[in-house]
Tab-separated table of C-alpha atoms in Angstrom:
chain	number	residue	atom	x	y	z
A	407	UNK	CA	-0.009	-0.002	0.030
A	408	UNK	CA	3.051	2.225	0.221
A	409	UNK	CA	3.281	1.898	-3.554
A	410	UNK	CA	0.422	4.322	-3.739
A	411	UNK	CA	2.502	7.045	-2.055
A	412	UNK	CA	5.461	7.556	-4.461
A	413	UNK	CA	6.883	10.557	-2.598
A	414	UNK	CA	7.094	8.435	0.559
A	415	UNK	CA	8.703	5.426	-1.103
A	416	UNK	CA	11.132	7.730	-2.915
A	417	UNK	CA	12.323	9.253	0.371
A	418	UNK	CA	12.631	5.866	1.969
A	419	UNK	CA	14.863	4.610	-0.857
A	420	UNK	CA	16.933	7.807	-0.687
A	421	UNK	CA	17.431	7.456	3.095
A	422	UNK	CA	18.269	3.755	2.716
A	423	UNK	CA	21.338	4.778	0.670
A	424	UNK	CA	23.041	5.924	3.875
A	425	UNK	CA	25.595	3.409	5.192
A	426	UNK	CA	24.113	1.416	8.058
A	427	UNK	CA	20.545	2.424	7.332
A	428	UNK	CA	18.349	-0.283	5.899
A	429	UNK	CA	14.792	-0.188	4.602
A	430	UNK	CA	13.155	-0.597	8.004
A	431	UNK	CA	15.106	2.245	9.622
A	432	UNK	CA	14.568	4.418	6.571
A	433	UNK	CA	10.811	3.872	6.785
A	434	UNK	CA	10.893	4.740	10.516
A	435	UNK	CA	12.800	7.982	9.763
A	436	UNK	CA	10.331	8.871	6.988
A	437	UNK	CA	7.394	8.389	9.341
A	438	UNK	CA	9.173	10.528	11.883
A	439	UNK	CA	9.558	13.340	9.324
A	440	UNK	CA	5.872	12.961	8.403
A	441	UNK	CA	4.972	13.892	11.953
A	442	UNK	CA	7.356	16.859	12.085
A	443	UNK	CA	6.324	20.387	11.142
A	444	UNK	CA	7.169	21.308	7.522
A	445	UNK	CA	9.766	23.878	8.738
A	446	UNK	CA	11.829	21.035	10.270
A	447	UNK	CA	11.964	19.100	6.982
A	448	UNK	CA	12.843	22.283	5.098
A	449	UNK	CA	15.633	23.006	7.552
A	450	UNK	CA	17.097	19.575	6.930
A	451	UNK	CA	16.700	19.887	3.094
A	452	UNK	CA	18.417	23.250	3.107
A	453	UNK	CA	21.217	21.987	5.348
A	454	UNK	CA	21.801	19.190	2.898
A	455	UNK	CA	22.009	21.541	-0.067
A	456	UNK	CA	24.161	24.015	1.840
A	457	UNK	CA	26.730	21.359	2.691
A	458	UNK	CA	27.462	20.739	-1.012
A	459	UNK	CA	27.253	24.415	-2.017
A	460	UNK	CA	29.359	25.913	0.701
A	461	UNK	CA	31.958	23.340	1.537
A	462	UNK	CA	34.925	22.521	-0.650
A	463	UNK	CA	38.379	21.054	-0.064
A	464	UNK	CA	41.185	23.381	0.997
A	465	UNK	CA	43.591	23.850	-1.946
A	466	UNK	CA	46.538	23.515	0.400
A	467	UNK	CA	45.780	20.642	2.791
A	468	UNK	CA	42.532	19.192	1.270
A	469	UNK	CA	40.593	19.335	4.524
A	470	UNK	CA	36.918	20.290	4.183
A	471	UNK	CA	36.375	23.995	4.538
A	472	UNK	CA	34.092	26.937	3.654
A	473	UNK	CA	37.017	29.340	3.058
A	474	UNK	CA	40.059	28.547	0.944
A	475	UNK	CA	42.729	28.149	2.348
A	476	UNK	CA	41.148	26.630	5.468
A	477	UNK	CA	41.421	27.992	9.040
A	478	UNK	CA	44.166	25.496	9.921
A	479	UNK	CA	46.314	26.470	6.945
A	480	UNK	CA	45.961	30.203	7.660
A	481	UNK	CA	46.434	29.846	11.429
A	482	UNK	CA	49.637	31.808	12.248
A	483	UNK	CA	50.029	30.041	15.583
A	484	UNK	CA	50.902	26.716	14.025
A	485	UNK	CA	54.288	25.127	13.416
A	486	UNK	CA	55.180	25.260	9.711
A	487	UNK	CA	58.017	22.772	10.121
A	488	UNK	CA	55.681	19.937	11.159
A	489	UNK	CA	53.073	18.247	8.964
A	490	UNK	CA	50.661	15.461	9.745
A	491	UNK	CA	49.397	13.255	6.882
A	492	UNK	CA	45.949	11.648	7.355
A	493	UNK	CA	43.655	9.563	5.228
A	494	UNK	CA	40.509	11.618	5.618
A	495	UNK	CA	39.022	14.707	7.360
A	496	UNK	CA	37.586	12.452	10.089
A	497	UNK	CA	41.162	11.463	11.109
A	498	UNK	CA	42.211	15.106	11.084
A	499	UNK	CA	39.386	15.974	13.394
A	500	UNK	CA	40.270	13.097	15.691
A	501	UNK	CA	43.818	14.427	16.069
A	502	UNK	CA	42.530	18.025	16.521
A	503	UNK	CA	40.234	16.815	19.271
A	504	UNK	CA	43.217	15.317	21.123
A	505	UNK	CA	44.827	18.815	21.207
A	506	UNK	CA	48.246	17.204	20.934
A	507	UNK	CA	49.368	18.454	17.469
A	508	UNK	CA	50.063	22.051	16.545
A	509	UNK	CA	51.550	21.674	13.074
A	510	UNK	CA	49.917	21.626	9.627
A	511	UNK	CA	47.949	18.799	8.013
A	512	UNK	CA	47.664	17.092	4.640
A	513	UNK	CA	44.543	14.970	3.856
A	514	UNK	CA	45.231	12.184	1.346
A	515	UNK	CA	41.524	11.302	0.829
A	516	UNK	CA	42.107	7.614	0.997
A	517	UNK	CA	44.859	5.003	1.282
A	518	UNK	CA	46.638	2.831	-1.208
A	519	UNK	CA	44.607	-0.271	-1.999
A	520	UNK	CA	45.727	-2.196	-5.059
A	521	UNK	CA	42.800	-4.659	-4.644
A	522	UNK	CA	40.317	-1.716	-4.984
A	523	UNK	CA	42.377	-0.211	-7.783
A	524	UNK	CA	43.400	2.806	-5.615
A	525	UNK	CA	46.899	3.941	-6.514
A	526	UNK	CA	48.985	7.063	-5.628
A	527	UNK	CA	47.338	9.027	-8.506
A	528	UNK	CA	43.937	8.632	-6.750
A	529	UNK	CA	45.244	10.227	-3.559
A	530	UNK	CA	46.518	13.744	-2.895
A	531	UNK	CA	50.115	12.526	-2.963
A	532	UNK	CA	51.514	14.845	-5.653
A	533	UNK	CA	50.432	18.059	-3.830
A	534	UNK	CA	51.960	16.617	-0.654
A	535	UNK	CA	55.336	16.135	-2.386
A	536	UNK	CA	55.155	19.649	-3.733
A	537	UNK	CA	54.571	20.987	-0.229
A	538	UNK	CA	57.525	18.897	1.182
A	539	UNK	CA	59.831	20.108	-1.654
A	540	UNK	CA	59.359	23.720	-0.616
A	541	UNK	CA	61.880	22.917	2.172
A	542	UNK	CA	60.082	24.339	5.232
A	543	UNK	CA	58.845	21.034	6.573
A	544	UNK	CA	61.263	19.160	8.801
A	545	UNK	CA	59.074	16.423	10.240
A	546	UNK	CA	56.235	14.492	8.634
A	547	UNK	CA	53.999	12.537	11.013
A	548	UNK	CA	52.316	9.854	8.894
A	549	UNK	CA	48.993	9.279	10.701
A	550	UNK	CA	47.332	7.002	8.234
A	551	UNK	CA	45.070	4.375	9.771
A	552	UNK	CA	46.537	1.284	11.422
A	553	UNK	CA	45.189	-1.002	8.776
A	554	UNK	CA	46.894	-2.908	5.959
A	555	UNK	CA	46.140	-0.059	3.540
A	556	UNK	CA	47.144	2.632	5.998
A	557	UNK	CA	50.463	0.903	6.762
A	558	UNK	CA	51.165	0.371	3.087
A	559	UNK	CA	50.482	4.042	2.413
A	560	UNK	CA	52.851	5.049	5.209
A	561	UNK	CA	55.581	2.804	3.828
A	562	UNK	CA	55.036	4.139	0.352
A	563	UNK	CA	55.283	7.788	1.469
A	564	UNK	CA	58.434	6.975	3.479
A	565	UNK	CA	60.178	5.560	0.417
A	566	UNK	CA	58.897	8.353	-1.821
A	567	UNK	CA	60.242	11.136	0.410
A	568	UNK	CA	63.478	9.482	1.581
A	569	UNK	CA	65.652	11.721	-0.554
A	570	UNK	CA	64.211	14.894	0.987
A	571	UNK	CA	65.869	14.232	4.324
A	572	UNK	CA	62.728	14.948	6.277
A	573	UNK	CA	62.288	13.251	9.677
A	574	UNK	CA	59.499	10.728	9.309
A	575	UNK	CA	57.324	9.678	12.287
A	576	UNK	CA	54.363	7.445	12.822
A	577	UNK	CA	51.764	7.577	15.628
A	578	UNK	CA	52.849	5.413	18.535
A	579	UNK	CA	51.296	2.046	19.074
A	580	UNK	CA	48.796	2.139	21.829
A	581	UNK	CA	46.136	2.555	19.236
A	582	UNK	CA	44.441	-0.846	18.834
A	583	UNK	CA	45.345	-2.731	15.644
A	584	UNK	CA	42.813	-2.473	12.842
A	585	UNK	CA	41.230	0.687	14.223
A	586	UNK	CA	40.079	3.677	12.259
A	587	UNK	CA	41.199	6.936	13.871
A	588	UNK	CA	37.706	8.457	13.744
A	589	UNK	CA	36.504	6.048	16.459
A	590	UNK	CA	39.443	6.141	18.825
A	591	UNK	CA	38.972	8.024	22.125
A	592	UNK	CA	40.778	11.309	22.516
A	593	UNK	CA	43.102	10.276	25.367
A	594	UNK	CA	44.442	7.389	23.316
A	595	UNK	CA	44.990	9.594	20.285
A	596	UNK	CA	46.789	12.089	22.562
A	597	UNK	CA	49.195	9.363	23.932
A	598	UNK	CA	49.805	8.155	20.372
A	599	UNK	CA	50.777	11.632	19.170
A	600	UNK	CA	53.058	12.308	22.128
A	601	UNK	CA	54.771	8.925	21.778
A	602	UNK	CA	55.244	9.086	18.023
A	603	UNK	CA	58.409	7.224	16.852
A	604	UNK	CA	60.853	7.665	14.003
A	605	UNK	CA	60.046	5.514	11.012
B	923	UNK	CA	37.795	22.469	14.123
B	924	UNK	CA	34.378	21.526	12.875
B	925	UNK	CA	33.247	24.868	14.274
B	926	UNK	CA	34.924	26.490	11.315
B	927	UNK	CA	32.586	24.640	8.921
B	928	UNK	CA	29.115	25.915	9.904
B	929	UNK	CA	27.296	24.201	7.061
B	930	UNK	CA	28.714	20.860	8.169
B	931	UNK	CA	27.863	21.324	11.872
B	932	UNK	CA	24.364	22.508	10.900
B	933	UNK	CA	23.722	19.381	8.873
B	934	UNK	CA	25.032	17.189	11.708
B	935	UNK	CA	22.715	18.835	14.182
B	936	UNK	CA	19.728	18.483	11.761
B	937	UNK	CA	20.494	14.795	11.185
B	938	UNK	CA	20.899	14.235	14.936
B	939	UNK	CA	17.239	15.206	15.449
B	940	UNK	CA	16.192	11.823	13.953
B	941	UNK	CA	15.163	9.310	16.574
B	942	UNK	CA	17.970	6.817	17.304
B	943	UNK	CA	20.604	8.910	15.517
B	944	UNK	CA	23.139	10.556	17.841
B	945	UNK	CA	25.903	12.976	17.141
B	946	UNK	CA	28.483	10.380	16.077
B	947	UNK	CA	26.157	8.660	13.609
B	948	UNK	CA	25.048	12.087	12.290
B	949	UNK	CA	28.692	13.046	11.697
B	950	UNK	CA	29.277	9.748	9.898
B	951	UNK	CA	26.261	10.310	7.645
B	952	UNK	CA	27.367	13.888	6.897
B	953	UNK	CA	30.829	12.730	5.880
B	954	UNK	CA	29.225	10.101	3.689
B	955	UNK	CA	27.181	12.816	1.951
B	956	UNK	CA	30.353	14.841	1.495
B	957	UNK	CA	31.830	12.079	-0.577
B	958	UNK	CA	28.673	11.581	-2.695
B	959	UNK	CA	28.124	13.424	-5.977
B	960	UNK	CA	26.073	16.623	-5.591
B	961	UNK	CA	23.195	15.041	-7.569
B	962	UNK	CA	22.731	12.424	-4.815
B	963	UNK	CA	22.374	15.054	-2.072
B	964	UNK	CA	19.970	17.017	-4.288
B	965	UNK	CA	17.874	13.943	-4.817
B	966	UNK	CA	17.635	13.390	-1.066
B	967	UNK	CA	16.808	17.060	-0.406
B	968	UNK	CA	14.091	17.104	-3.088
B	969	UNK	CA	12.662	13.817	-1.764
B	970	UNK	CA	12.446	15.438	1.692
B	971	UNK	CA	10.612	18.465	0.392
B	972	UNK	CA	8.319	16.387	-1.810
B	973	UNK	CA	7.233	14.278	1.123
B	974	UNK	CA	5.769	17.270	2.868
B	975	UNK	CA	4.363	18.949	-0.259
B	976	UNK	CA	2.696	15.894	-1.819
B	977	UNK	CA	1.530	13.801	1.036
B	978	UNK	CA	-1.411	14.595	3.257
B	979	UNK	CA	-3.794	12.624	5.401
B	980	UNK	CA	-6.836	11.058	3.698
B	981	UNK	CA	-9.950	13.037	4.748
B	982	UNK	CA	-11.859	9.800	5.243
B	983	UNK	CA	-9.499	7.356	6.979
B	984	UNK	CA	-6.499	9.636	7.836
B	985	UNK	CA	-3.990	7.313	6.313
B	986	UNK	CA	-1.089	9.065	4.469
B	987	UNK	CA	-1.847	9.565	0.801
B	988	UNK	CA	-1.045	11.699	-2.220
B	989	UNK	CA	-4.649	11.622	-3.469
B	990	UNK	CA	-7.644	12.399	-1.308
B	991	UNK	CA	-9.481	10.128	-0.606
B	992	UNK	CA	-6.746	7.515	-0.527
B	993	UNK	CA	-6.544	4.399	-2.723
B	994	UNK	CA	-7.851	2.197	0.098
B	995	UNK	CA	-10.929	4.350	0.601
B	996	UNK	CA	-11.719	4.469	-3.125
B	997	UNK	CA	-10.978	0.738	-3.723
B	998	UNK	CA	-14.335	-0.716	-4.880
B	999	UNK	CA	-13.204	-4.292	-4.107
B	1000	UNK	CA	-13.241	-3.735	-0.357
B	1001	UNK	CA	-15.906	-4.589	2.172
B	1002	UNK	CA	-17.690	-1.436	3.371
B	1003	UNK	CA	-19.283	-3.208	6.319
B	1004	UNK	CA	-15.932	-3.907	7.999
B	1005	UNK	CA	-13.628	-1.259	9.533
B	1006	UNK	CA	-10.263	-1.699	11.174
B	1007	UNK	CA	-9.120	0.979	13.676
B	1008	UNK	CA	-5.368	1.418	14.094
B	1009	UNK	CA	-3.131	3.851	15.994
B	1010	UNK	CA	-0.903	4.874	13.123
B	1011	UNK	CA	-0.145	4.356	9.392
B	1012	UNK	CA	2.639	1.924	10.309
B	1013	UNK	CA	0.054	-0.397	11.929
B	1014	UNK	CA	-2.158	-0.105	8.879
B	1015	UNK	CA	0.699	-1.113	6.654
B	1016	UNK	CA	1.496	-4.111	8.903
B	1017	UNK	CA	-2.042	-5.403	8.525
B	1018	UNK	CA	-2.005	-4.726	4.771
B	1019	UNK	CA	1.197	-6.723	4.507
B	1020	UNK	CA	-0.543	-9.670	6.142
B	1021	UNK	CA	-3.150	-9.716	3.335
B	1022	UNK	CA	-5.712	-10.828	5.875
B	1023	UNK	CA	-8.053	-7.836	5.951
B	1024	UNK	CA	-10.187	-6.592	3.061
B	1025	UNK	CA	-12.339	-3.895	4.733
B	1026	UNK	CA	-11.778	-0.189	5.326
B	1027	UNK	CA	-9.435	1.464	7.827
B	1028	UNK	CA	-9.459	4.376	10.250
B	1029	UNK	CA	-6.183	5.758	11.588
B	1030	UNK	CA	-6.453	7.417	15.055
B	1031	UNK	CA	-2.993	8.984	14.984
B	1032	UNK	CA	-2.156	7.939	18.512
B	1033	UNK	CA	-3.679	6.331	21.592
B	1034	UNK	CA	-5.226	7.666	24.773
B	1035	UNK	CA	-2.531	8.487	27.267
B	1036	UNK	CA	-3.661	10.664	30.220
B	1037	UNK	CA	-0.098	10.847	31.564
B	1038	UNK	CA	1.052	12.455	28.306
B	1039	UNK	CA	-2.049	14.641	28.178
B	1040	UNK	CA	-3.468	12.828	25.124
B	1041	UNK	CA	-7.267	12.660	25.251
B	1042	UNK	CA	-9.950	11.735	22.693
B	1043	UNK	CA	-9.889	15.234	21.216
B	1044	UNK	CA	-6.240	14.710	20.164
B	1045	UNK	CA	-7.109	11.578	18.195
B	1046	UNK	CA	-9.320	11.117	15.094
B	1047	UNK	CA	-12.141	9.784	17.211
B	1048	UNK	CA	-14.900	12.246	16.209
B	1049	UNK	CA	-14.545	11.462	12.457
B	1050	UNK	CA	-14.626	7.762	13.323
B	1051	UNK	CA	-17.901	8.136	15.142
B	1052	UNK	CA	-19.341	10.018	12.225
B	1053	UNK	CA	-18.351	7.170	9.878
B	1054	UNK	CA	-19.907	4.583	12.196
B	1055	UNK	CA	-23.114	6.598	12.509
B	1056	UNK	CA	-23.695	6.401	8.783
B	1057	UNK	CA	-24.950	2.864	9.390
B	1058	UNK	CA	-23.022	0.892	6.772
B	1059	UNK	CA	-20.387	-0.540	9.081
B	1060	UNK	CA	-21.354	-3.782	10.872
B	1061	UNK	CA	-18.073	-4.780	12.423
B	1062	UNK	CA	-15.178	-2.696	13.887
B	1063	UNK	CA	-11.919	-4.479	14.405
B	1064	UNK	CA	-10.079	-2.447	17.038
B	1065	UNK	CA	-6.393	-3.095	16.163
B	1066	UNK	CA	-4.751	-0.622	18.541
B	1067	UNK	CA	-1.442	-1.749	19.942
B	1068	UNK	CA	-1.275	-4.332	22.778
B	1069	UNK	CA	-0.017	-1.754	25.240
B	1070	UNK	CA	-1.594	-0.049	28.228
B	1071	UNK	CA	-2.512	2.936	26.045
B	1072	UNK	CA	-3.755	0.787	23.148
B	1073	UNK	CA	-5.895	-1.345	25.407
B	1074	UNK	CA	-7.331	1.769	27.111
B	1075	UNK	CA	-8.150	3.262	23.701
B	1076	UNK	CA	-9.886	-0.024	22.648
B	1077	UNK	CA	-11.953	-0.018	25.822
B	1078	UNK	CA	-12.802	3.659	25.435
B	1079	UNK	CA	-13.963	3.121	21.809
B	1080	UNK	CA	-16.006	0.077	22.843
B	1081	UNK	CA	-17.901	2.069	25.453
B	1082	UNK	CA	-18.344	5.030	23.155
B	1083	UNK	CA	-19.885	3.008	20.329
B	1084	UNK	CA	-21.937	0.565	22.456
B	1085	UNK	CA	-25.249	2.223	21.489
B	1086	UNK	CA	-24.590	1.795	17.759
B	1087	UNK	CA	-25.007	-1.992	17.943
B	1088	UNK	CA	-21.812	-2.625	15.858
B	1089	UNK	CA	-19.970	-5.882	16.382
B	1090	UNK	CA	-16.636	-5.084	18.053
B	1091	UNK	CA	-13.601	-7.300	17.658
B	1092	UNK	CA	-9.941	-7.193	18.740
B	1093	UNK	CA	-6.966	-8.949	17.208
B	1094	UNK	CA	-6.378	-12.366	18.791
B	1095	UNK	CA	-3.787	-12.649	21.510
B	1096	UNK	CA	-1.624	-15.684	21.154
B	1097	UNK	CA	1.674	-17.302	20.314
B	1098	UNK	CA	3.579	-15.632	17.478
B	1099	UNK	CA	4.151	-17.832	14.426
B	1100	UNK	CA	7.333	-19.862	14.509
B	1101	UNK	CA	7.765	-19.478	18.263
B	1102	UNK	CA	9.076	-22.093	20.658
B	1103	UNK	CA	6.879	-22.171	23.729
B	1104	UNK	CA	9.917	-22.226	26.010
B	1105	UNK	CA	10.795	-18.651	25.021
B	1106	UNK	CA	7.338	-17.083	24.955
B	1107	UNK	CA	6.536	-14.885	27.953
B	1108	UNK	CA	4.055	-16.188	30.560
B	1109	UNK	CA	1.408	-13.524	29.996
B	1110	UNK	CA	1.247	-14.435	26.296
B	1111	UNK	CA	1.047	-18.169	27.001
B	1112	UNK	CA	-1.669	-17.446	29.563
B	1113	UNK	CA	-3.735	-15.502	27.043
B	1114	UNK	CA	-3.134	-18.246	24.373
B	1115	UNK	CA	-4.425	-20.945	26.700
B	1116	UNK	CA	-7.472	-18.890	27.655
B	1117	UNK	CA	-8.200	-18.128	24.019
B	1118	UNK	CA	-7.628	-21.765	22.827
B	1119	UNK	CA	-9.711	-22.842	19.868
B	1120	UNK	CA	-11.180	-26.189	18.792
B	1121	UNK	CA	-9.086	-27.945	16.219
């Protein structure tokens, strides 16, 4: 009988595209929206459209931002000699939350994964090398995830930048194996940044 | 650092208004949207707006619909002498899925709950009485939920319609299909024994 309400079924199928949200949850969410005042739904719809219209990736570090360059890249209080390389904006935010790192960042937007056909050209590797070649950076903290792909990416970057004579570090163990940084608690991330070791 | 991306934090707080979705899940969903093509986000936003613009409640049975009266109310193949009263559209859909009922429906949009300040005037009770008074309906199946509020609502409707001489029925209590008796709660077994039927 839901077939007779196309706008309802369409919303359910759109909501079910979210990761971790199946058809039943999507239906529950749609019924919830149905009971909300129209202004609430409009606020959500406009927030959705705004996200895409207003945010972009910083042309320097590739973090999400509304202004280019982003607030981290333009922050004069940060250490220009130190750069932290992460897989995604979520990982950057996890490190920021730990308040243990005061350098610059570089977001790769992924990790090497030959099985998924993701090579260096699919990541923001080339802009990273250009930043390193400018000569200001003295230490690169490779904070890719502690997964097979993250470790492979760290190793790849280490080899690729060997000739630049930059000190390479990796987050200290203490972060559970196989974790994604986004879900690690702040205190653990803090310890891991403080105890970073030379690669 | 998310504070510097107002459109992102706004979307997260909008998504976190959904029942069962907290801040962490909302952030995950927002990051997922960030990686999707803009067309996907626009499809979701337009589906949201459409839901509110196109759907309304049927003026006869108060089920959600895009046409008024709804397809169930205008279906000539249904039994006009039989009406099923439910708390919400979800319950109506559950009964439709069972393919066991071929009469009309009436959606109350809630159940009596004095503690929450919900009385008969907050439900679609008056339009139900008007439908019953037209004299066509001979049996009313009260399919409110098997909760304190649902039972109270059933009892209230029974008393209210006593004088109309309509046959009142309630969904059978019993053992759910596929259950093992060992794991069914005592109250349900009790009701099932009381309501035992001749084989």
